[in-house]
Tab-separated table of C-alpha atoms and ligand atoms in Angstrom:
chain	number	residue	atom	x	y	z
A	1105	MET	CA	31.601	-18.336	2.757
A	1106	GLU	CA	30.725	-15.867	5.879
A	1107	GLY	CA	27.660	-16.804	8.199
A	1108	VAL	CA	25.560	-14.866	9.700
A	1109	LYS	CA	26.702	-14.339	12.934
A	1110	GLU	CA	30.248	-13.748	11.267
A	1111	ILE	CA	28.745	-11.053	9.007
A	1112	VAL	CA	27.022	-9.819	11.497
A	1113	GLU	CA	30.089	-9.321	13.889
A	1114	LYS	CA	31.947	-8.519	10.863
A	1115	GLN	CA	29.778	-5.199	11.568
A	1116	ARG	CA	29.087	-4.336	15.289
A	1117	GLU	CA	32.956	-4.585	14.878
A	1118	PHE	CA	33.381	-1.806	12.435
A	1119	ALA	CA	30.243	0.224	13.683
A	1120	ASP	CA	32.447	0.159	17.141
A	1121	LYS	CA	35.365	1.453	15.204
A	1122	GLY	CA	34.157	4.025	13.991
A	1123	ASP	CA	35.654	4.969	10.546
A	1124	SER	CA	32.646	5.724	8.434
A	1125	LYS	CA	31.830	8.919	11.284
A	1126	ASN	CA	33.918	10.853	8.570
A	1127	VAL	CA	31.648	11.687	6.142
A	1128	SER	CA	34.407	12.313	3.456
A	1129	PHE	CA	34.718	8.082	3.821
A	1130	ARG	CA	30.459	8.101	3.541
A	1131	ILE	CA	31.012	10.334	0.105
A	1132	GLN	CA	33.580	7.982	-1.243
A	1133	LEU	CA	31.642	4.953	-0.749
A	1134	LEU	CA	28.341	6.060	-2.225
A	1135	LEU	CA	30.175	7.059	-5.126
A	1136	LYS	CA	32.096	3.674	-5.484
A	1137	LEU	CA	28.388	2.064	-4.910
A	1138	LYS	CA	27.051	4.359	-7.925
A	1139	LYS	CA	29.757	3.278	-10.026
A	1140	VAL	CA	29.862	-0.259	-9.581
A	1141	LEU	CA	26.116	-0.442	-10.012
A	1142	LYS	CA	26.735	1.774	-13.346
A	1143	GLU	CA	29.685	-0.841	-14.510
A	1144	ASN	CA	27.639	-3.618	-14.355
A	1145	GLU	CA	23.580	-2.278	-15.602
A	1146	GLN	CA	24.018	-4.397	-18.763
A	1147	GLU	CA	24.111	-8.005	-16.173
A	1148	LEU	CA	21.796	-6.163	-13.746
A	1149	ASN	CA	19.419	-5.483	-16.597
A	1150	GLU	CA	19.377	-9.466	-18.702
A	1151	ALA	CA	18.168	-10.625	-15.207
A	1152	ILE	CA	15.558	-8.785	-13.890
A	1153	TYR	CA	14.788	-9.775	-17.582
A	1154	LYS	CA	15.154	-13.135	-17.244
A	1155	ASP	CA	12.769	-12.940	-14.103
A	1156	VAL	CA	10.477	-10.505	-14.939
A	1157	LYS	CA	11.025	-9.112	-18.967
A	1158	LYS	CA	11.502	-5.834	-17.449
A	1159	SER	CA	12.773	-3.627	-19.969
A	1160	ALA	CA	16.064	-2.018	-20.064
A	1161	PHE	CA	14.408	1.134	-20.351
A	1162	GLU	CA	12.065	0.339	-16.842
A	1163	THR	CA	14.814	-1.469	-15.437
A	1164	TYR	CA	16.117	2.254	-15.610
A	1165	LEU	CA	13.506	4.213	-15.433
A	1166	THR	CA	11.700	2.460	-11.388
A	1167	GLU	CA	15.358	1.078	-10.180
A	1168	LEU	CA	18.467	1.965	-11.013
A	1169	SER	CA	17.942	6.165	-11.989
A	1170	VAL	CA	16.000	5.848	-8.603
A	1171	VAL	CA	19.644	4.693	-6.689
A	1172	TYR	CA	21.781	7.003	-8.447
A	1173	HIS	CA	19.810	9.707	-8.080
A	1174	GLU	CA	19.322	9.136	-4.642
A	1175	ILE	CA	23.392	8.685	-4.400
A	1176	ASP	CA	23.429	11.999	-6.084
A	1177	PHE	CA	21.120	13.317	-3.787
A	1178	ALA	CA	23.229	12.008	-0.158
A	1179	VAL	CA	26.415	12.758	-1.734
A	1180	LYS	CA	25.313	16.928	-2.669
A	1181	ASN	CA	23.971	17.327	1.024
A	1182	LEU	CA	25.567	14.364	3.663
A	1183	LYS	CA	28.202	17.027	4.916
A	1184	LYS	CA	25.258	19.839	5.870
A	1185	TRP	CA	23.147	17.003	7.025
A	1186	ALA	CA	26.028	15.331	9.063
A	1187	LYS	CA	26.926	19.200	10.959
A	1188	PRO	CA	25.252	18.964	14.347
A	1189	VAL	CA	22.172	21.511	14.880
A	1190	ARG	CA	22.561	24.251	17.177
A	1191	VAL	CA	19.479	24.545	18.461
A	1192	LYS	CA	18.046	27.117	21.302
A	1193	THR	CA	18.621	26.436	25.023
A	1194	GLY	CA	15.734	27.569	27.375
A	1195	ILE	CA	16.106	29.669	30.385
A	1196	ALA	CA	16.431	26.981	33.398
A	1197	ASN	CA	20.089	26.120	31.732
A	1198	PHE	CA	21.360	29.654	31.295
A	1199	PRO	CA	24.516	29.503	30.718
A	1200	ALA	CA	24.488	26.853	27.822
A	1201	SER	CA	24.972	26.318	24.930
A	1202	SER	CA	22.227	23.343	23.459
A	1203	LYS	CA	23.038	20.784	19.841
A	1204	ILE	CA	21.877	17.534	18.333
A	1205	ILE	CA	24.986	15.288	17.190
A	1206	HIS	CA	23.267	12.285	14.554
A	1207	GLU	CA	24.450	9.846	14.902
A	1208	PRO	CA	25.128	6.384	13.486
A	1209	LEU	CA	23.337	3.880	14.237
A	1210	GLY	CA	25.558	0.740	13.930
A	1211	THR	CA	24.583	-2.213	12.385
A	1212	THR	CA	21.307	-2.131	10.144
A	1213	LEU	CA	19.745	-5.790	8.454
A	1214	ILE	CA	17.271	-4.503	5.170
A	1215	ILE	CA	15.198	-6.194	3.256
A	1216	GLY	CA	13.814	-5.802	0.691
A	1217	ALA	CA	10.423	-7.158	-1.392
A	1218	TRP	CA	10.768	-8.099	-4.845
A	1219	ASN	CA	8.470	-6.445	-6.459
A	1220	TYR	CA	11.846	-3.714	-8.187
A	1221	PRO	CA	14.100	-5.988	-6.425
A	1222	TYR	CA	16.935	-3.344	-6.991
A	1223	GLN	CA	15.677	-0.151	-5.194
A	1224	LEU	CA	14.340	-1.691	-2.464
A	1225	VAL	CA	17.259	-2.850	-0.930
A	1226	LEU	CA	20.222	0.011	-2.117
A	1227	ASN	CA	17.626	2.725	-1.787
A	1228	PRO	CA	17.605	2.510	2.194
A	1229	ALA	CA	21.323	1.237	1.666
A	1230	VAL	CA	21.997	4.862	0.423
A	1231	ALA	CA	20.335	6.203	3.158
A	1232	ALA	CA	21.755	3.594	6.317
A	1233	LEU	CA	25.068	4.917	4.436
A	1234	ALA	CA	25.231	8.121	4.008
A	1235	ALA	CA	24.059	8.118	7.522
A	1236	GLY	CA	27.711	5.849	9.006
A	1237	ASN	CA	26.062	2.500	9.153
A	1238	ALA	CA	26.486	-1.208	7.924
A	1239	ALA	CA	23.926	-2.372	6.447
A	1240	ILE	CA	23.358	-6.492	5.274
A	1241	LEU	CA	20.801	-6.700	2.460
A	1242	LYS	CA	18.016	-9.099	2.342
A	1243	PRO	CA	17.238	-9.139	-1.138
A	1244	SER	CA	13.983	-10.672	-2.074
A	1245	GLU	CA	14.560	-14.507	-2.521
A	1246	LEU	CA	11.443	-14.561	-5.607
A	1247	PRO	CA	13.300	-12.438	-8.741
A	1248	SER	CA	16.437	-15.626	-8.242
A	1249	THR	CA	18.159	-14.313	-11.431
A	1250	THR	CA	18.444	-10.517	-10.064
A	1251	SER	CA	19.291	-11.486	-6.306
A	1252	ASN	CA	22.333	-13.561	-7.405
A	1253	VAL	CA	23.863	-11.104	-9.473
A	1254	LEU	CA	22.627	-8.137	-6.507
A	1255	GLU	CA	25.022	-10.963	-4.734
A	1256	LYS	CA	27.511	-10.972	-6.725
A	1257	ILE	CA	28.171	-7.702	-7.726
A	1258	ILE	CA	28.093	-5.790	-4.129
A	1259	ASN	CA	29.686	-8.982	-2.110
A	1260	GLN	CA	33.462	-8.934	-5.140
A	1261	ASN	CA	32.960	-5.280	-4.480
A	1262	PHE	CA	32.947	-4.473	-0.885
A	1263	ASP	CA	33.777	-5.198	2.010
A	1264	SER	CA	31.340	-7.268	3.741
A	1265	SER	CA	32.578	-5.754	7.642
A	1266	TYR	CA	30.200	-2.792	6.305
A	1267	LEU	CA	28.127	-3.775	2.822
A	1268	HIS	CA	26.883	-7.389	1.680
A	1269	VAL	CA	24.100	-9.327	0.737
A	1270	MET	CA	22.647	-12.680	2.260
A	1271	LYS	CA	20.603	-14.502	-0.562
A	1272	GLY	CA	17.636	-16.112	1.366
A	1273	SER	CA	13.625	-16.854	2.051
A	1274	VAL	CA	12.198	-17.034	5.253
A	1275	GLU	CA	15.139	-19.426	7.031
A	1276	LEU	CA	17.762	-16.614	6.653
A	1277	THR	CA	15.697	-13.810	7.240
A	1278	THR	CA	14.689	-15.687	10.626
A	1279	GLU	CA	18.406	-16.453	11.292
A	1280	LEU	CA	19.165	-12.464	10.832
A	1281	LEU	CA	16.494	-11.534	12.533
A	1282	LYS	CA	17.382	-13.646	16.085
A	1283	TYR	CA	20.474	-10.646	16.360
A	1284	SER	CA	20.557	-6.943	16.692
A	1285	TYR	CA	20.812	-3.737	15.047
A	1286	GLY	CA	20.830	-0.062	14.572
A	1287	LYS	CA	18.031	-0.625	12.757
A	1288	ILE	CA	15.877	-3.171	10.689
A	1289	CYS	CA	14.681	-1.200	7.543
A	1290	PHE	CA	11.711	-4.227	5.839
A	1291	THR	CA	9.793	-3.753	2.791
A	1292	GLY	CA	7.113	-6.206	2.046
A	1293	SER	CA	3.640	-7.294	2.850
A	1294	THR	CA	1.483	-6.263	6.606
A	1295	GLN	CA	1.201	-9.448	7.387
A	1296	VAL	CA	4.988	-10.146	7.246
A	1297	GLY	CA	5.821	-6.485	8.342
A	1298	LYS	CA	4.116	-7.771	11.866
A	1299	ILE	CA	6.827	-10.839	11.715
A	1300	ILE	CA	9.073	-8.508	11.654
A	1301	ALA	CA	8.968	-6.002	14.179
A	1302	THR	CA	7.688	-9.037	16.651
A	1303	ALA	CA	11.360	-10.462	15.867
A	1304	ALA	CA	12.578	-7.262	15.914
A	1305	ALA	CA	11.064	-6.241	19.904
A	1306	GLN	CA	12.890	-9.145	20.600
A	1307	THR	CA	16.126	-7.703	20.889
A	1308	LEU	CA	14.893	-4.218	21.099
A	1309	THR	CA	15.643	-3.188	17.205
A	1310	PRO	CA	14.127	-0.119	16.038
A	1311	THR	CA	12.336	-1.273	12.761
A	1312	LEU	CA	11.687	0.718	9.533
A	1313	LEU	CA	8.076	-0.606	7.900
A	1314	GLU	CA	7.210	0.559	4.440
A	1315	LEU	CA	4.273	-2.173	3.692
A	1316	GLY	CA	1.075	-2.013	2.165
A	1317	GLY	CA	-2.539	-1.876	1.448
A	1318	LYS	CA	-5.259	-0.860	-0.936
A	1319	SER	CA	-4.062	2.852	-2.217
A	1320	PRO	CA	-7.113	5.055	-3.492
A	1321	CYS	CA	-7.588	7.314	-6.762
A	1322	PHE	CA	-10.874	10.011	-6.593
A	1323	VAL	CA	-11.830	11.549	-9.655
A	1324	PHE	CA	-14.212	14.639	-10.063
A	1325	PRO	CA	-16.460	15.917	-12.929
A	1326	ASP	CA	-14.162	18.878	-12.943
A	1327	THR	CA	-10.405	17.963	-13.861
A	1328	ASN	CA	-8.752	16.869	-17.176
A	1329	LEU	CA	-10.290	13.825	-17.744
A	1330	LYS	CA	-7.585	12.406	-20.568
A	1331	LEU	CA	-4.791	13.287	-18.575
A	1332	ALA	CA	-5.610	12.247	-15.526
A	1333	ALA	CA	-6.979	8.226	-16.971
A	1334	LYS	CA	-3.327	8.776	-18.554
A	1335	ARG	CA	-1.357	9.257	-15.571
A	1336	ILE	CA	-3.236	6.920	-13.977
A	1337	ALA	CA	-3.202	4.064	-16.641
A	1338	TRP	CA	1.002	4.675	-16.679
A	1339	GLY	CA	1.160	4.501	-12.457
A	1340	LYS	CA	-1.276	1.121	-12.612
A	1341	PHE	CA	0.245	-0.217	-15.843
A	1342	ILE	CA	3.548	-0.110	-14.849
A	1343	ASN	CA	5.373	-2.876	-13.031
A	1344	SER	CA	1.999	-4.582	-13.814
A	1345	GLY	CA	0.390	-3.329	-11.213
A	1346	GLN	CA	2.562	-4.974	-9.213
A	1347	THR	CA	3.765	-1.543	-7.384
A	1348	CYS	CA	3.178	-0.515	-3.514
A	1349	ILE	CA	1.497	2.780	-4.704
A	1350	ALA	CA	-0.116	1.674	-7.552
A	1351	PRO	CA	-3.556	3.236	-7.068
A	1352	ASP	CA	-5.435	-0.052	-5.802
A	1353	TYR	CA	-8.991	1.067	-7.023
A	1354	LEU	CA	-10.708	4.526	-8.144
A	1355	TYR	CA	-13.539	6.068	-6.909
A	1356	VAL	CA	-14.987	8.197	-9.939
A	1357	HIS	CA	-17.708	10.718	-9.259
A	1358	ASP	CA	-20.585	8.954	-10.543
A	1359	SER	CA	-21.724	11.733	-13.673
A	1360	VAL	CA	-18.477	11.350	-15.165
A	1361	TYR	CA	-18.553	7.613	-14.870
A	1362	ASN	CA	-19.036	6.328	-18.205
A	1363	GLU	CA	-17.337	8.929	-20.268
A	1364	PHE	CA	-14.159	8.330	-17.845
A	1365	LEU	CA	-14.239	4.206	-18.697
A	1366	GLU	CA	-14.082	4.780	-21.789
A	1367	GLU	CA	-11.297	7.505	-21.766
A	1368	LEU	CA	-9.587	4.916	-19.280
A	1369	LYS	CA	-9.795	2.322	-21.532
A	1370	ILE	CA	-8.279	4.404	-25.276
A	1371	GLN	CA	-5.022	5.308	-22.701
A	1372	THR	CA	-4.185	2.189	-21.523
A	1373	GLN	CA	-3.937	0.910	-24.733
A	1374	LEU	CA	-1.380	3.878	-25.301
A	1375	VAL	CA	0.121	3.513	-22.286
A	1376	VAL	CA	0.693	-0.373	-22.648
A	1377	GLY	CA	0.121	-0.731	-26.594
A	1378	PRO	CA	-2.649	-2.509	-28.166
A	1379	THR	CA	-0.746	-6.579	-27.948
A	1380	PRO	CA	0.675	-6.345	-24.426
A	1381	LYS	CA	0.992	-9.198	-23.842
A	1382	GLU	CA	3.902	-9.586	-26.944
A	1383	SER	CA	5.105	-5.555	-25.999
A	1384	GLU	CA	8.547	-5.747	-24.551
A	1385	SER	CA	7.622	-2.819	-21.896
A	1386	PHE	CA	4.487	-5.226	-20.234
A	1387	ILE	CA	6.271	-7.010	-17.372
A	1388	ARG	CA	4.944	-10.547	-15.733
A	1389	ILE	CA	3.289	-11.619	-12.534
A	1390	ILE	CA	5.994	-12.556	-10.295
A	1391	ASN	CA	4.676	-16.262	-9.123
A	1392	ASN	CA	1.654	-18.774	-9.760
A	1393	LYS	CA	0.763	-18.268	-6.288
A	1394	ASN	CA	-0.023	-14.174	-6.841
A	1395	PHE	CA	-1.516	-15.386	-10.704
A	1396	ASN	CA	-3.322	-17.586	-9.524
A	1397	ARG	CA	-4.162	-15.104	-6.256
A	1398	LEU	CA	-5.353	-12.184	-8.952
A	1399	LYS	CA	-7.132	-14.514	-11.283
A	1400	ASN	CA	-9.704	-14.567	-8.190
A	1401	LEU	CA	-9.825	-10.709	-7.960
A	1402	ILE	CA	-11.376	-10.948	-11.525
A	1403	ASP	CA	-15.083	-11.066	-11.332
A	1404	PRO	CA	-15.824	-11.916	-15.035
A	1405	ALA	CA	-19.305	-10.105	-15.442
A	1406	LYS	CA	-17.819	-6.834	-13.916
A	1407	ILE	CA	-14.263	-7.101	-16.720
A	1408	PHE	CA	-15.094	-3.486	-18.532
A	1409	TYR	CA	-11.381	-4.823	-20.536
A	1410	GLY	CA	-8.760	-6.723	-20.710
A	1411	GLY	CA	-8.582	-10.278	-18.172
A	1412	ASP	CA	-7.206	-12.475	-20.397
A	1413	LEU	CA	-4.751	-14.482	-18.904
A	1414	ASP	CA	-1.859	-16.952	-19.458
A	1415	GLU	CA	-0.713	-18.915	-17.017
A	1416	LYS	CA	2.259	-20.360	-18.390
A	1417	GLU	CA	3.566	-17.030	-18.669
A	1418	SER	CA	1.867	-15.770	-15.831
A	1419	TYR	CA	1.072	-13.728	-18.150
A	1420	ILE	CA	-2.611	-10.595	-16.647
A	1421	SER	CA	-3.582	-8.319	-19.597
A	1422	PRO	CA	-4.656	-4.854	-18.314
A	1423	THR	CA	-7.748	-4.825	-17.102
A	1424	ILE	CA	-10.314	-3.005	-15.750
A	1425	LEU	CA	-13.716	-3.572	-13.223
A	1426	LYS	CA	-16.722	-1.702	-13.522
A	1427	ASP	CA	-19.720	-1.299	-11.764
A	1428	VAL	CA	-17.037	-2.684	-8.783
A	1429	ASN	CA	-18.846	-2.548	-5.099
A	1430	TRP	CA	-17.222	-3.152	-1.579
A	1431	GLY	CA	-18.474	-6.212	-1.139
A	1432	ASP	CA	-16.782	-7.409	-3.955
A	1433	VAL	CA	-14.017	-9.955	-4.070
A	1434	CYS	CA	-11.351	-7.358	-5.469
A	1435	MET	CA	-11.971	-4.480	-2.618
A	1436	GLN	CA	-10.657	-6.999	0.178
A	1437	GLU	CA	-7.628	-7.182	-0.603
A	1438	GLU	CA	-5.047	-5.277	-1.392
A	1439	ILE	CA	-4.232	-6.134	-5.208
A	1440	PHE	CA	-0.757	-5.821	-6.494
A	1441	GLY	CA	-1.139	-6.707	-9.502
A	1442	PRO	CA	-2.762	-5.368	-13.319
A	1443	ILE	CA	-6.319	-5.560	-12.071
A	1444	LEU	CA	-8.072	-1.882	-11.275
A	1445	PRO	CA	-11.504	-1.869	-10.176
A	1446	VAL	CA	-13.695	1.630	-10.217
A	1447	LEU	CA	-16.260	1.907	-8.099
A	1448	LYS	CA	-18.887	4.793	-7.634
A	1449	PHE	CA	-19.537	7.992	-5.991
A	1450	SER	CA	-21.960	10.459	-5.476
A	1451	GLU	CA	-21.243	11.717	-2.384
A	1452	ILE	CA	-17.672	12.679	-1.213
A	1453	ASP	CA	-18.070	12.915	2.493
A	1454	ASN	CA	-19.505	8.862	1.967
A	1455	ALA	CA	-16.704	7.657	-0.394
A	1456	ILE	CA	-14.423	9.387	1.837
A	1457	ASN	CA	-16.199	7.048	5.309
A	1458	GLU	CA	-15.655	4.061	2.567
A	1459	VAL	CA	-12.194	4.365	2.856
A	1460	LYS	CA	-11.709	5.740	6.132
A	1461	ARG	CA	-13.466	2.013	7.001
A	1462	GLY	CA	-9.838	0.800	6.162
A	1463	PRO	CA	-6.564	0.226	6.957
A	1464	ARG	CA	-5.129	4.040	7.033
A	1465	PRO	CA	-3.319	3.610	2.765
A	1466	LEU	CA	-0.238	3.940	1.710
A	1467	ALA	CA	-1.304	6.612	-0.891
A	1468	LEU	CA	-3.559	8.232	-2.090
A	1469	TYR	CA	-4.247	10.220	-5.083
A	1470	LEU	CA	-6.843	12.560	-6.480
A	1471	PHE	CA	-7.477	14.269	-9.142
A	1472	THR	CA	-9.217	17.746	-8.650
A	1473	SER	CA	-8.827	21.452	-8.967
A	1474	ASP	CA	-10.617	22.203	-6.600
A	1475	LYS	CA	-9.588	23.774	-3.875
A	1476	ARG	CA	-11.636	23.168	-0.957
A	1477	ILE	CA	-12.094	19.063	-1.934
A	1478	GLN	CA	-8.418	18.574	-2.316
A	1479	ASP	CA	-8.271	20.702	1.147
A	1480	LYS	CA	-11.545	18.143	3.112
A	1481	ILE	CA	-9.885	14.674	1.418
A	1482	LEU	CA	-6.028	16.272	2.908
A	1483	ASN	CA	-7.415	16.967	5.802
A	1484	GLU	CA	-10.258	14.272	6.994
A	1485	VAL	CA	-8.272	11.103	5.397
A	1486	SER	CA	-4.702	9.739	6.663
A	1487	PHE	CA	-2.743	8.291	4.453
A	1488	GLY	CA	0.782	7.633	3.682
A	1489	GLY	CA	1.654	10.221	1.180
A	1490	GLY	CA	0.120	10.586	-2.112
A	1491	ALA	CA	-0.347	13.568	-4.757
A	1492	ILE	CA	-2.749	15.639	-6.139
A	1493	ASN	CA	-3.444	15.179	-10.443
A	1494	ASP	CA	-1.181	12.652	-10.261
A	1495	VAL	CA	-0.234	9.352	-9.258
A	1496	VAL	CA	2.786	7.299	-7.826
A	1497	MET	CA	5.005	10.175	-9.191
A	1498	HIS	CA	5.233	11.957	-5.502
A	1499	PHE	CA	7.903	8.851	-4.441
A	1500	THR	CA	10.547	10.521	-6.888
A	1501	ASN	CA	10.880	13.827	-4.761
A	1502	ASN	CA	13.601	13.021	-2.104
A	1503	TYR	CA	12.174	16.118	-0.243
A	1504	LEU	CA	9.268	14.134	0.337
A	1505	PRO	CA	9.662	11.835	3.161
A	1506	PHE	CA	8.443	8.170	1.538
A	1507	GLY	CA	6.114	6.091	4.390
A	1508	GLY	CA	3.632	4.950	5.410
A	1509	VAL	CA	1.115	5.284	8.358
A	1510	GLY	CA	-0.759	2.493	10.240
A	1511	GLN	CA	-0.594	-0.630	8.799
A	1512	SER	CA	0.523	0.855	6.472
A	1513	GLY	CA	3.705	1.159	7.638
A	1514	MET	CA	5.579	2.894	10.836
A	1515	GLY	CA	8.636	5.404	9.697
A	1516	ASN	CA	10.071	7.007	6.749
A	1517	TYR	CA	13.088	7.175	4.007
A	1518	HIS	CA	14.536	9.555	1.236
A	1519	GLY	CA	16.764	12.363	1.015
A	1520	LYS	CA	17.218	13.739	4.472
A	1521	HIS	CA	14.844	12.113	6.040
A	1522	GLY	CA	16.107	8.879	5.306
A	1523	PHE	CA	19.972	10.649	6.030
A	1524	LEU	CA	17.753	11.097	9.733
A	1525	SER	CA	15.462	7.712	9.766
A	1526	PHE	CA	19.066	6.141	9.782
A	1527	SER	CA	20.923	8.023	12.962
A	1528	HIS	CA	20.325	8.845	16.102
A	1529	GLN	CA	20.401	12.266	17.015
A	1530	LYS	CA	21.996	12.672	20.105
A	1531	SER	CA	21.511	15.744	22.108
A	1532	ILE	CA	23.515	18.056	24.426
A	1533	LEU	CA	23.575	20.876	26.395
A	1534	LYS	CA	26.714	22.551	26.932
A	1535	LYS	CA	26.121	24.407	30.424
A	1536	GLN	CA	29.373	26.757	31.345
A	1537	LEU	CA	31.279	27.042	35.214
A	1538	TRP	CA	30.980	30.864	35.937
A	1539	PHE	CA	26.925	31.292	37.263
A	1540	GLU	CA	25.327	28.301	39.292
A	1541	PRO	CA	21.995	30.311	40.785
A	1542	SER	CA	20.211	28.155	43.477
A	1543	ILE	CA	16.810	27.927	43.541
A	1544	LYS	CA	17.214	24.175	42.438
A	1545	TYR	CA	19.077	23.470	45.180
A	1546	ALA	CA	17.770	22.920	48.918
A	1547	PRO	CA	15.779	24.417	50.755
A	1548	TYR	CA	13.163	25.381	49.095
A	1549	THR	CA	11.387	28.304	50.191
A	1550	SER	CA	8.513	30.095	49.106
A	1551	TRP	CA	10.450	33.205	47.561
A	1552	LYS	CA	11.931	30.470	45.552
A	1553	LEU	CA	8.706	28.262	44.395
A	1554	LYS	CA	7.439	32.267	43.472
A	1555	PHE	CA	10.263	32.811	41.578
A	1556	SER	CA	10.246	30.182	39.300
A	1557	LYS	CA	6.350	30.774	38.832
A	1558	LEU	CA	6.909	33.785	37.897
A	1559	ILE	CA	10.203	32.733	35.670
A	1560	PHE	CA	8.118	29.537	34.022
A	1561	GLY	CA	4.964	30.192	34.615
B	1217	NAD	P1	6.671	-10.749	1.346
B	1217	NAD	O1	5.937	-9.302	2.515
B	1217	NAD	O2	6.352	-11.826	1.608
B	1217	NAD	O3	8.400	-10.504	1.603
B	1217	NAD	C1	9.078	-9.659	2.055
B	1217	NAD	C2	10.287	-9.716	2.100
B	1217	NAD	O4	10.337	-10.602	3.448
B	1217	NAD	C3	11.110	-10.525	1.101
B	1217	NAD	O5	12.485	-10.251	1.023
B	1217	NAD	C4	10.755	-12.284	1.578
B	1217	NAD	O6	11.670	-13.191	2.185
B	1217	NAD	C5	10.974	-12.006	3.462
B	1217	NAD	N1	9.436	-12.685	3.993
B	1217	NAD	C6	8.918	-13.705	3.862
B	1217	NAD	N2	8.327	-14.633	4.277
B	1217	NAD	C7	9.040	-13.794	5.681
B	1217	NAD	C8	8.604	-14.593	7.229
B	1217	NAD	N3	7.790	-15.434	6.891
B	1217	NAD	N4	9.810	-14.310	7.591
B	1217	NAD	C9	11.141	-13.716	7.566
B	1217	NAD	N5	10.902	-13.472	6.433
B	1217	NAD	C10	9.892	-13.348	5.708
B	1217	NAD	O7	6.218	-9.345	0.437
B	1217	NAD	P2	6.673	-9.209	-1.121
B	1217	NAD	O8	5.753	-10.771	-1.476
B	1217	NAD	O9	7.797	-9.490	-1.056
B	1217	NAD	O10	5.878	-7.764	-1.654
B	1217	NAD	C11	4.362	-7.501	-2.124
B	1217	NAD	C12	4.178	-6.196	-0.740
B	1217	NAD	O11	5.642	-5.600	-0.438
B	1217	NAD	C13	3.019	-6.107	-0.923
B	1217	NAD	O12	1.927	-6.020	0.384
B	1217	NAD	C14	3.564	-4.511	-1.033
B	1217	NAD	O13	2.413	-3.781	-1.245
B	1217	NAD	C15	4.706	-4.507	-0.327
B	1217	NAD	N6	5.729	-3.270	-0.419
B	1217	NAD	C16	5.784	-1.721	-0.472
B	1217	NAD	C17	6.651	-1.397	-0.874
B	1217	NAD	C18	6.283	0.287	1.129
B	1217	NAD	O14	7.546	1.111	-0.263
B	1217	NAD	N7	5.881	0.177	0.951
B	1217	NAD	C19	7.425	-1.004	-1.562
B	1217	NAD	C20	7.026	-3.116	-2.515
B	1217	NAD	C21	6.390	-3.507	-1.612
């Protein structure tokens, strides 16, 4: 088996050779990736079911179809994205033309989180490969069957000089981080994001950091409460709440607070079924550490619905907490599990101020048809991205850049944004040789100053 040094060197050689500057080569590579994943779907499904009891449908919906869609989108648009872009040239350079060339960054390191173990390494890989880079993928070690299968499938089918999976935990990542890359893409916690950024700074490797945080969701009285509850219940409890952009907590207007809670209970039961523990569609908490962390976030006095725990099965039922306030333990950290605190607000300004007291969220959602309120929240709160009248689904639109801001991340990807994130924008000015005004050359006379001011302001 090849070690870190060999793989990094091989990928550097590949990047230097420049074969991947050919757009057709990249398209073939992406198509092959899709084919290989399709051919091995059953094994990928079985692995994730073994790790976290994720059903084949949910694996398709939240993992594989996301990657297929990203590949199809890149294949369809790559020739257009990769073309040099002509831009205007100012008078200072007359006569000349200007263009931007999208150049591969070279080698890339992609480190994934465990919660969507396939798409969180494969989706950035699609962007990296589309932009003509080589990629080392380091999936999370926590879902171990999943990372084994990913390693097997990718490494058996692709040359390690341009696409390779390395399996391991902190020790391996620490070793990988000793080398420089064109870019490191990290998906994971804000805490580990700081470790990655610190290590990357030593080699001046740029980073794309996809991190976490507490994402709020506002519910206003004018909305369709039933549909809002249904969409929120789905977005929160899919993957058992272990989704970086799941609504972390709800802020519900006091005039509809009790009514909405009742609706949320009904819709949660419909979305996860009456007995989620027995359901084939309700996944488990990844490990004991997270199980116990989540258990401690549930204040039994505030349980409105759910609160069933089974440590042996790593199971926590969908749990709704009522009358929560900012002093509660569940409001002190990102929840990242099937626990949904519901806070009450009467004045939107106060609620906005509370949200703004914390780090800038990865996502924000609001359910209202009132355009003034929509504009107010979008104007006043900084967050990575979000949706009006829905949750989570903005992720699926690859025309939108996906990423955080501040503590929830830096940079973005998906679609063309991913291509640009993994490319260097090389600026080229092409001058003509038939004209050379004397103005920029000494002697710097007063008429040259006057003339320059006339032209440039
Ligand atoms: P994590 O930060 O613990 O681990 C992520 C990766 O970092 C793993 O591959 C792990 O092996 C590696 N790692 C862990 N400790 C390390 C260390 N000390 N040095 C070097 N590498 C280390 O995150 P997680 O528990 O896998 O995922 C949960 C977090 O990820 C949540 O905060 C969630 O919001 C966030 N997340 C963000 C997105 C996004 O797109 N923004 C997507 C999924 C998850």
